[in-house]
Coordinates of N, CA, C and O in Angstrom, one line a residue:
A17 N -5.8 21.5 4.4 CA -6.3 20.8 5.9 C -7.4 20.8 6.1 O -8.2 21.4 5.8
G18 N -7.6 19.6 6.9 CA -9.1 19.3 7.3 C -9.6 18.5 6.3 O -10.7 17.9 6.7
A19 N -9.1 18.1 5.3 CA -9.6 17.2 4.6 C -9.6 15.7 4.6 O -8.2 15.3 5.3
I20 N -10.1 14.8 4.4 CA -9.8 13.3 4.8 C -9.5 12.7 3.3 O -10.5 13.0 2.1
V21 N -8.4 11.9 3.2 CA -7.9 11.7 1.9 C -7.7 10.3 1.9 O -7.0 9.5 3.1
S22 N -8.5 9.5 0.8 CA -8.3 8.0 0.8 C -7.3 7.7 -0.4 O -6.9 8.0 -1.1
I23 N -6.3 6.7 0.4 CA -5.1 6.8 -0.4 C -4.8 5.0 -0.5 O -5.7 4.0 0.3
V24 N -4.1 4.9 -1.3 CA -3.5 3.6 -1.4 C -2.1 3.6 -1.6 O -1.5 3.8 -2.7
F25 N -1.3 2.7 -0.7 CA -0.2 2.4 -0.8 C 0.6 1.7 -1.9 O -0.2 0.7 -2.6
D26 N 1.7 2.3 -2.8 CA 2.1 1.4 -3.9 C 2.2 -0.1 -3.6 O 2.8 -0.3 -2.4
G27 N 1.8 -1.1 -4.1 CA 1.8 -2.4 -3.8 C 0.8 -3.1 -3.0 O 0.9 -4.2 -2.8
D28 N -0.1 -2.2 -2.7 CA -1.1 -2.8 -1.7 C -2.4 -2.5 -2.5 O -2.7 -1.8 -3.4
D29 N -3.5 -2.9 -2.1 CA -4.7 -2.9 -2.6 C -5.6 -2.1 -1.8 O -7.1 -2.0 -2.0
E30 N -5.5 -2.4 -0.4 CA -6.5 -1.7 0.6 C -6.4 0.0 0.7 O -5.3 0.5 0.8
V31 N -7.4 0.5 0.6 CA -7.7 1.8 0.7 C -7.7 2.2 2.3 O -8.2 1.5 2.8
E32 N -6.9 3.3 2.8 CA -6.8 3.8 4.1 C -6.9 5.2 4.1 O -6.6 6.0 3.1
K33 N -7.8 5.7 5.0 CA -8.5 7.0 5.1 C -7.5 7.8 6.1 O -6.9 7.4 7.4
Y34 N -6.9 8.8 5.8 CA -6.2 9.8 6.5 C -6.8 11.3 6.6 O -7.1 11.6 5.5
L35 N -6.6 11.7 7.7 CA -7.2 13.3 8.1 C -6.1 14.0 8.3 O -5.1 13.7 9.0
V36 N -5.9 15.1 7.3 CA -5.0 16.0 7.1 C -5.2 17.1 7.9 O -6.0 17.7 7.7
G37 N -4.8 17.3 9.1 CA -5.0 18.2 10.1 C -4.4 17.9 11.5 O -3.2 17.2 11.5
S38 N -5.1 18.3 12.5 CA -4.3 18.1 14.2 C -4.9 17.2 14.6 O -6.4 16.4 14.3
I39 N -4.5 16.6 15.7 CA -4.9 15.6 16.5 C -6.1 15.5 17.2 O -6.9 14.8 17.5
E40 N -6.4 17.2 17.4 CA -7.7 17.4 17.9 C -9.0 17.2 17.1 O -10.1 16.9 17.7
E41 N -8.6 16.9 15.6 CA -9.5 16.6 14.7 C -10.3 15.3 14.7 O -10.7 14.5 13.8
Q42 N -9.1 13.9 15.4 CA -9.2 12.7 15.3 C -10.8 12.3 15.4 O -11.6 12.7 16.2
R43 N -10.9 11.3 14.4 CA -11.9 10.5 14.5 C -11.8 9.1 14.5 O -10.5 8.6 14.1
D44 N -12.5 8.1 14.8 CA -12.3 6.9 15.0 C -12.2 6.0 13.7 O -11.4 5.2 13.7
D45 N -12.5 6.5 12.6 CA -12.4 6.0 11.1 C -11.0 6.3 10.3 O -11.3 5.8 9.0
V46 N -10.6 7.2 10.9 CA -9.4 8.0 10.1 C -8.0 7.9 11.1 O -8.3 7.9 12.2
I47 N -6.8 7.9 10.3 CA -5.6 8.3 10.8 C -5.4 9.7 10.7 O -5.4 10.1 9.5
V48 N -4.7 10.4 11.7 CA -4.6 11.5 11.6 C -3.1 12.1 11.0 O -2.1 11.4 11.8
V49 N -3.0 12.6 10.1 CA -1.4 12.8 9.8 C -1.1 14.6 9.6 O -2.2 15.1 9.2
S50 N -0.2 15.2 10.2 CA -0.1 16.6 10.3 C 0.3 17.0 8.7 O 1.1 16.5 8.1
P51 N -0.4 18.3 8.5 CA 0.1 18.8 7.3 C 1.6 19.3 7.0 O 2.0 19.3 5.8
G52 N 2.4 19.3 8.3 CA 3.8 19.7 8.0 C 4.6 18.1 8.0 O 6.0 18.6 7.7
S53 N 4.0 17.1 7.9 CA 4.7 16.1 8.0 C 4.9 15.6 6.8 O 4.4 16.0 5.4
P54 N 6.1 14.8 6.3 CA 6.3 14.6 4.7 C 5.0 14.0 4.0 O 4.6 14.5 3.0
M55 N 4.4 13.4 4.7 CA 3.3 12.3 4.0 C 2.1 13.7 3.7 O 1.5 14.0 2.6
G56 N 1.7 14.6 4.9 CA 0.8 15.3 5.0 C 1.0 16.4 3.7 O 0.1 17.2 3.2
E57 N 2.3 16.9 3.8 CA 2.7 17.9 2.8 C 2.3 17.5 1.1 O 1.8 18.4 0.4
V58 N 2.7 16.5 1.2 CA 2.4 15.8 -0.4 C 0.8 15.7 -0.6 O 0.1 15.9 -1.8
L59 N 0.0 15.3 0.6 CA -1.2 14.9 0.2 C -2.0 16.2 0.3 O -3.2 16.7 -0.4
L60 N -1.4 17.4 0.8 CA -2.1 18.8 0.6 C -2.1 19.3 -0.7 O -3.0 20.1 -1.0
G61 N -1.2 19.3 -1.7 CA -1.2 19.5 -2.9 C -1.4 18.5 -3.8 O -1.5 18.8 -5.2
A62 N -2.0 17.3 -3.6 CA -2.5 16.3 -4.5 C -4.0 16.3 -5.1 O -4.8 17.1 -3.9
S63 N -4.5 15.9 -6.0 CA -5.9 15.3 -6.4 C -6.1 14.0 -6.5 O -5.2 13.3 -6.6
V64 N -7.2 13.9 -6.6 CA -7.6 12.6 -7.0 C -7.2 12.0 -8.3 O -7.1 12.8 -9.3
G65 N -6.7 10.9 -8.1 CA -6.1 10.3 -9.1 C -4.4 10.4 -9.2 O -3.8 9.6 -10.1
D66 N -3.9 11.3 -8.6 CA -2.6 11.7 -8.4 C -2.0 10.5 -7.7 O -2.1 10.2 -6.9
S67 N -0.7 10.1 -8.1 CA 0.2 9.3 -7.5 C 1.6 10.1 -7.1 O 2.0 10.9 -8.0
V68 N 1.8 10.1 -5.9 CA 2.6 10.9 -5.3 C 3.7 10.3 -4.4 O 3.4 9.1 -4.0
E69 N 5.0 10.8 -4.0 CA 5.8 10.0 -3.2 C 6.4 10.9 -2.2 O 6.5 12.1 -2.2
Y70 N 7.0 10.5 -1.0 CA 7.5 11.1 -0.1 C 8.7 10.2 0.7 O 8.5 9.1 0.5
E71 N 9.6 10.8 1.3 CA 10.7 10.2 1.9 C 9.9 10.1 3.6 O 9.6 11.0 4.3
A72 N 9.8 8.8 3.9 CA 9.4 8.5 5.4 C 10.7 8.7 6.2 O 12.0 9.0 5.8
P73 N 10.3 8.8 7.5 CA 11.7 9.2 8.4 C 12.9 8.0 8.6 O 13.7 8.5 8.6
T74 N 12.4 6.9 7.9 CA 13.4 5.8 7.9 C 14.4 6.1 6.6 O 15.3 5.3 6.7
G75 N 14.0 7.0 6.0 CA 14.8 7.1 4.2 C 14.2 6.7 3.6 O 14.5 6.8 2.4
A76 N 13.1 5.8 3.4 CA 12.7 4.7 2.7 C 11.6 5.7 1.6 O 10.9 6.6 2.2
L77 N 11.7 5.7 0.4 CA 10.4 6.3 -0.6 C 9.2 5.7 -0.6 O 9.3 4.5 -0.9
I78 N 8.4 6.5 -0.1 CA 7.0 5.7 -0.2 C 5.9 6.5 -1.3 O 5.9 7.7 -1.5
K79 N 5.5 5.3 -2.0 CA 4.6 6.0 -3.3 C 3.1 5.8 -2.8 O 2.8 4.5 -2.5
I80 N 2.2 6.5 -3.1 CA 0.7 6.5 -2.7 C 0.1 7.0 -3.7 O 0.6 8.0 -4.5
K81 N -1.0 6.8 -4.3 CA -2.2 6.8 -4.9 C -3.4 7.7 -4.3 O -4.2 6.7 -3.4
V82 N -3.8 8.8 -4.6 CA -4.8 9.3 -3.9 C -6.1 8.6 -4.6 O -6.4 9.0 -6.1
V83 N -7.4 8.1 -4.0 CA -8.4 7.6 -4.8 C -9.7 8.5 -4.4 O -10.6 8.5 -4.9
E84 N -9.7 9.1 -3.5 CA -10.9 10.2 -3.1 C -10.2 11.2 -1.9 O -9.5 11.1 -1.3
I85 N -11.1 12.5 -1.9 CA -10.9 13.4 -1.1 C -12.3 14.1 -0.7 O -13.0 14.4 -1.4
E86 N -12.4 14.0 0.7 CA -13.6 14.1 1.3 C -13.6 15.7 1.7 O -12.5 16.2 2.6

């Protein structure tokens, strides 16, 4: 927790940055995702180059690739 993770969603080319942490840590250039959320849980165990997937609240399976961890 507390790491900024840059990811690319499957089928997309745009890199997005997420802070895995609490809303109190929010910055203007990143989106905060809770470590206990489905996305946060898979990001906590991921390394650069990993492709991981999680189930969204809608039930859809979301695939992402980790491109950088700060």
